[in-house]
mmCIF file of C-alpha atoms in Angstrom:
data_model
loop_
_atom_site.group_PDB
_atom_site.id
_atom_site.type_symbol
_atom_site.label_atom_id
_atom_site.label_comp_id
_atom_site.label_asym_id
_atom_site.label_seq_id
_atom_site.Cartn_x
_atom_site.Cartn_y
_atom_site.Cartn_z
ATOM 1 C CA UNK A 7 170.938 -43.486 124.742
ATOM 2 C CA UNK A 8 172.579 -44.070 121.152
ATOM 3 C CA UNK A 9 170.444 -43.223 118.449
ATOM 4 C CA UNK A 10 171.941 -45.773 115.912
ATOM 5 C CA UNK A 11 171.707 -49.478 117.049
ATOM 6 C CA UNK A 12 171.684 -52.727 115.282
ATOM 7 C CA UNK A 13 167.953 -52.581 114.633
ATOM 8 C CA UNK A 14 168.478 -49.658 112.739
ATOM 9 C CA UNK A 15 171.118 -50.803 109.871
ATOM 10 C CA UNK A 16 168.932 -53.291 107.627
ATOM 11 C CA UNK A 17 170.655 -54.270 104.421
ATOM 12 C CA UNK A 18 170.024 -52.534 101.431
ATOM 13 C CA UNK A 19 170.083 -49.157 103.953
ATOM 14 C CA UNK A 20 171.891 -46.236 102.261
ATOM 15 C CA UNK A 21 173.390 -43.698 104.396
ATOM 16 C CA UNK A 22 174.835 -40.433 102.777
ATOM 17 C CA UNK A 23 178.435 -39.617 105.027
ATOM 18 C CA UNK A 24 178.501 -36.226 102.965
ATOM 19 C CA UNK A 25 180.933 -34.094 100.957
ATOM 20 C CA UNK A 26 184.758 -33.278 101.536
ATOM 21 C CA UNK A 27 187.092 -31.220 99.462
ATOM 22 C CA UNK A 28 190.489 -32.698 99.818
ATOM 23 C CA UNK A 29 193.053 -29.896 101.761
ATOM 24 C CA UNK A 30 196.248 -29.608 99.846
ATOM 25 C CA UNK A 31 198.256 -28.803 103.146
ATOM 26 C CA UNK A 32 196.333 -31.653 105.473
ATOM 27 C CA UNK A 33 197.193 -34.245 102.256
ATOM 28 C CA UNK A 34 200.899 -33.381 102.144
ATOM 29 C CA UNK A 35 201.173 -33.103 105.660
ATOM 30 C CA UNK A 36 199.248 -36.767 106.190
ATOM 31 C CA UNK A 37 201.972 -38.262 103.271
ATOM 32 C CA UNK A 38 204.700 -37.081 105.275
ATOM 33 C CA UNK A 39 204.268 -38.781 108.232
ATOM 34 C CA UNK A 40 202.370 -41.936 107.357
ATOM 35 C CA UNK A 41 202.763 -42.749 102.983
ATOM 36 C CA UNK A 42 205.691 -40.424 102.021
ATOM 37 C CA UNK A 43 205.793 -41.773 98.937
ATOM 38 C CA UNK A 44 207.726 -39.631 96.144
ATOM 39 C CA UNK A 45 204.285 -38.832 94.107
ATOM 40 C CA UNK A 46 202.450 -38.548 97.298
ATOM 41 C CA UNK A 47 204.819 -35.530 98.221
ATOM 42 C CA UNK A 48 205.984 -33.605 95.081
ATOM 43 C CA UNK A 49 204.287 -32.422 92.523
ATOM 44 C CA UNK A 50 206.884 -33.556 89.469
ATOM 45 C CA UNK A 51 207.372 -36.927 91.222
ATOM 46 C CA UNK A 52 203.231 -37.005 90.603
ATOM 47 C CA UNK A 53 203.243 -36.165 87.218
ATOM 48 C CA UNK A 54 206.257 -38.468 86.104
ATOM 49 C CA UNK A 55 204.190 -41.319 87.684
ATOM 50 C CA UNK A 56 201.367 -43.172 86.280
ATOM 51 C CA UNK A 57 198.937 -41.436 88.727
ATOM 52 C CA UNK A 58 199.653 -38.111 86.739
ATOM 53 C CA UNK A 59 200.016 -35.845 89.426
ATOM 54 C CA UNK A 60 200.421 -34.958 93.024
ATOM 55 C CA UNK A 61 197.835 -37.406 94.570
ATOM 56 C CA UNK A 62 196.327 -38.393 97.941
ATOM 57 C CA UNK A 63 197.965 -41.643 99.604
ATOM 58 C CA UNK A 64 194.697 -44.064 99.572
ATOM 59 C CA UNK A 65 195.111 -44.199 103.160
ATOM 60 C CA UNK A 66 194.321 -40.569 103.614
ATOM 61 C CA UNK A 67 191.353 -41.413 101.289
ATOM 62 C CA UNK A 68 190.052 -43.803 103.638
ATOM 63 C CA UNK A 69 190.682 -41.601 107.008
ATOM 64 C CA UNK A 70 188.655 -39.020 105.317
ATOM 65 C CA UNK A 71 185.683 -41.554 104.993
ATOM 66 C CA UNK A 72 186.050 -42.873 108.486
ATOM 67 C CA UNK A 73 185.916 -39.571 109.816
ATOM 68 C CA UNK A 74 182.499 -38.729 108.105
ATOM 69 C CA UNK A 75 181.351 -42.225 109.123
ATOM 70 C CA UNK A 76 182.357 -41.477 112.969
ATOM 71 C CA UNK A 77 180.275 -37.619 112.138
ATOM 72 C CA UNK A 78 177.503 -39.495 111.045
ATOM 73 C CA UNK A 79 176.988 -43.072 112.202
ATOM 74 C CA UNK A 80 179.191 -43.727 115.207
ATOM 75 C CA UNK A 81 179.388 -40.946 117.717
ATOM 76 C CA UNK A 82 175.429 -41.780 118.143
ATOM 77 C CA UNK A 83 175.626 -45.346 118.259
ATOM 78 C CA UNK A 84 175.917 -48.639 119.718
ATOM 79 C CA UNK A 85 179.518 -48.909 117.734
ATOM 80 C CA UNK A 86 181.409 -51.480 119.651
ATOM 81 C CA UNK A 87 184.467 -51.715 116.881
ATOM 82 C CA UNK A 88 185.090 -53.801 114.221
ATOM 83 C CA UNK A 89 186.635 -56.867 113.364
ATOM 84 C CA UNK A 90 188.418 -56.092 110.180
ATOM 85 C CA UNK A 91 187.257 -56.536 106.067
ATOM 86 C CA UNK A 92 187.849 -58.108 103.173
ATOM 87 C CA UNK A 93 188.192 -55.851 100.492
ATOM 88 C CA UNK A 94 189.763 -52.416 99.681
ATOM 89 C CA UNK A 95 189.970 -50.397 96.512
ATOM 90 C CA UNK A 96 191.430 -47.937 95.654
ATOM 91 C CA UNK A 97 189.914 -47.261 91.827
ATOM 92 C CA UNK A 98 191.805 -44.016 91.008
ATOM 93 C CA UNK A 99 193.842 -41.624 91.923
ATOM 94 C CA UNK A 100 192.434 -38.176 94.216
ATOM 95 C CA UNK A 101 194.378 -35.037 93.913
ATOM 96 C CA UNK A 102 193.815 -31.597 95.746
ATOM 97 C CA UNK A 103 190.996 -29.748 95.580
ATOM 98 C CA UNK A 104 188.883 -32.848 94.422
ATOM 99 C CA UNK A 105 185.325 -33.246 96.337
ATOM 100 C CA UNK A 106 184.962 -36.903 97.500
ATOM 101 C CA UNK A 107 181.083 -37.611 97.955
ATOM 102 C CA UNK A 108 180.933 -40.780 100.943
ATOM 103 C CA UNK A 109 178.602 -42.808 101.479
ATOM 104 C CA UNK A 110 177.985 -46.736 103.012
ATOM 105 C CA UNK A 111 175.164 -49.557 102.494
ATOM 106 C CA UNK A 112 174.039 -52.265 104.523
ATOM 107 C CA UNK A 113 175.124 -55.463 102.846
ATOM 108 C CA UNK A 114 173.795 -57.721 105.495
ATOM 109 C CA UNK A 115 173.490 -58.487 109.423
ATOM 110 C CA UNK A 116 173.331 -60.704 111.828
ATOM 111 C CA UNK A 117 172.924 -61.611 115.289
ATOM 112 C CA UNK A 118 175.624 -62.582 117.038
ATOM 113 C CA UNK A 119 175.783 -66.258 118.071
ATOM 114 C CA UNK A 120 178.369 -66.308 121.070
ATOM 115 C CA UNK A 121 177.419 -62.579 122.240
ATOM 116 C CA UNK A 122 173.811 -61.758 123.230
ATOM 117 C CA UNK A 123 172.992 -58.023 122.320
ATOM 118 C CA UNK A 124 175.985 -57.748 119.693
ATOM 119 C CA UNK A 125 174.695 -57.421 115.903
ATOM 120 C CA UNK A 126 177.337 -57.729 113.296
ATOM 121 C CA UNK A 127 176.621 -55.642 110.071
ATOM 122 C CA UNK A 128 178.348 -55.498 106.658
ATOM 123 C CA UNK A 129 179.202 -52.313 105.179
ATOM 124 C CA UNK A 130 180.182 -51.195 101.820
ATOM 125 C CA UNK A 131 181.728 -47.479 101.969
ATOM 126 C CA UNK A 132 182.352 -45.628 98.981
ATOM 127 C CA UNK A 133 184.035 -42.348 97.868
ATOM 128 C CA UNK A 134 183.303 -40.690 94.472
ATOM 129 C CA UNK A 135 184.611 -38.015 92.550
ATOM 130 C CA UNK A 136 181.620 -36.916 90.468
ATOM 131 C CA UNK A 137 180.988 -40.222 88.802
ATOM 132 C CA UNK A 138 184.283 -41.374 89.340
ATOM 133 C CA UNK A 139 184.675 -43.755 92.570
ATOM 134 C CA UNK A 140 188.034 -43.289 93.970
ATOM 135 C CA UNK A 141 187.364 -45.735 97.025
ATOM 136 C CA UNK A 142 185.453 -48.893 97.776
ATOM 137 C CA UNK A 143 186.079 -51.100 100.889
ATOM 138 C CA UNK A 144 183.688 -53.553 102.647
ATOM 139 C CA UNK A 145 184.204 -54.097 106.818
ATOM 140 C CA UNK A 146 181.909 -55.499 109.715
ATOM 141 C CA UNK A 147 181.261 -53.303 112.029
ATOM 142 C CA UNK A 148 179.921 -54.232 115.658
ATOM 143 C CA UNK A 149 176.733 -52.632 117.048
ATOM 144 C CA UNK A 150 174.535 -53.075 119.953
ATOM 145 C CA UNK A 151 171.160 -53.938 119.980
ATOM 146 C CA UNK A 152 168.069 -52.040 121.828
ATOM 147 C CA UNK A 153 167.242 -55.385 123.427
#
């Protein structure tokens, strides 16, 4: 049995996703085959641009976050998907070697109307960079309930 269900993601409920430094060779390696962008992939390119150096493509960003969020939230829950959001940010630039600090909150629930046992829940995740935030998006995601 899950140990994260619907009944257990209130709004206003924090949960910390952890710490990641960002891998040079994984970041380069991720721009190259999905965002190969010029300052994505060299390091002049980056500095000539106005992110000022070789930087993370935001997408990366966010695959780092949903991996935490799968480590700490979904792979014990009632997780059935999720059927999209309405905002993403990406509030500054992330460059090797940076430590992104995730988290989410609970924005609000509810029951589902047209499927018994199906909670929807909004979500907020966030990256920072010390005090910097590098990443804000807001999603629903789909969970089960106990009942």
């Amino acid at each position: 049995m899950a140990t994260i269900a619907y009944e257990d993601l209130p709004p206003g409920h924090v949960v910390d996703l952890g710490k990641v430094e960002v891998d040079r060779n994984e970041m380069l390696e991720f721009a190259r085959r999905f965002d190969p962008q010029p300052f994505h992939l060299d390091e002049e390119a980056g500095r000539n641009s106005v992110l000022g150096g070789l930087c993370a493509s935001g997408w990366y960003t966010a695959s780092l976050w949903m991996r935490a969020y799968v480590d700490h939230v979904l792979a014990d829950s009632t997780s059935q998907g999720s059927p999209g959001g309405n905002e993403l940010s990406w509030t500054a630039p992330v460059f090797p070697g940076d430590v992104l600090h995730f988290q989410l909150e609970v924005l609000s629930r509810r029951l589902s109307k047209s499927k018994p046992g199906l909670g929807l829940v909004e979500i907020t995740g966030t990256a920072d960079r010390g005090p910097d935030r590098v990443l804000r998006f807001t999603f629903l995601g789909m969970f089960g309930t106990r009942d």
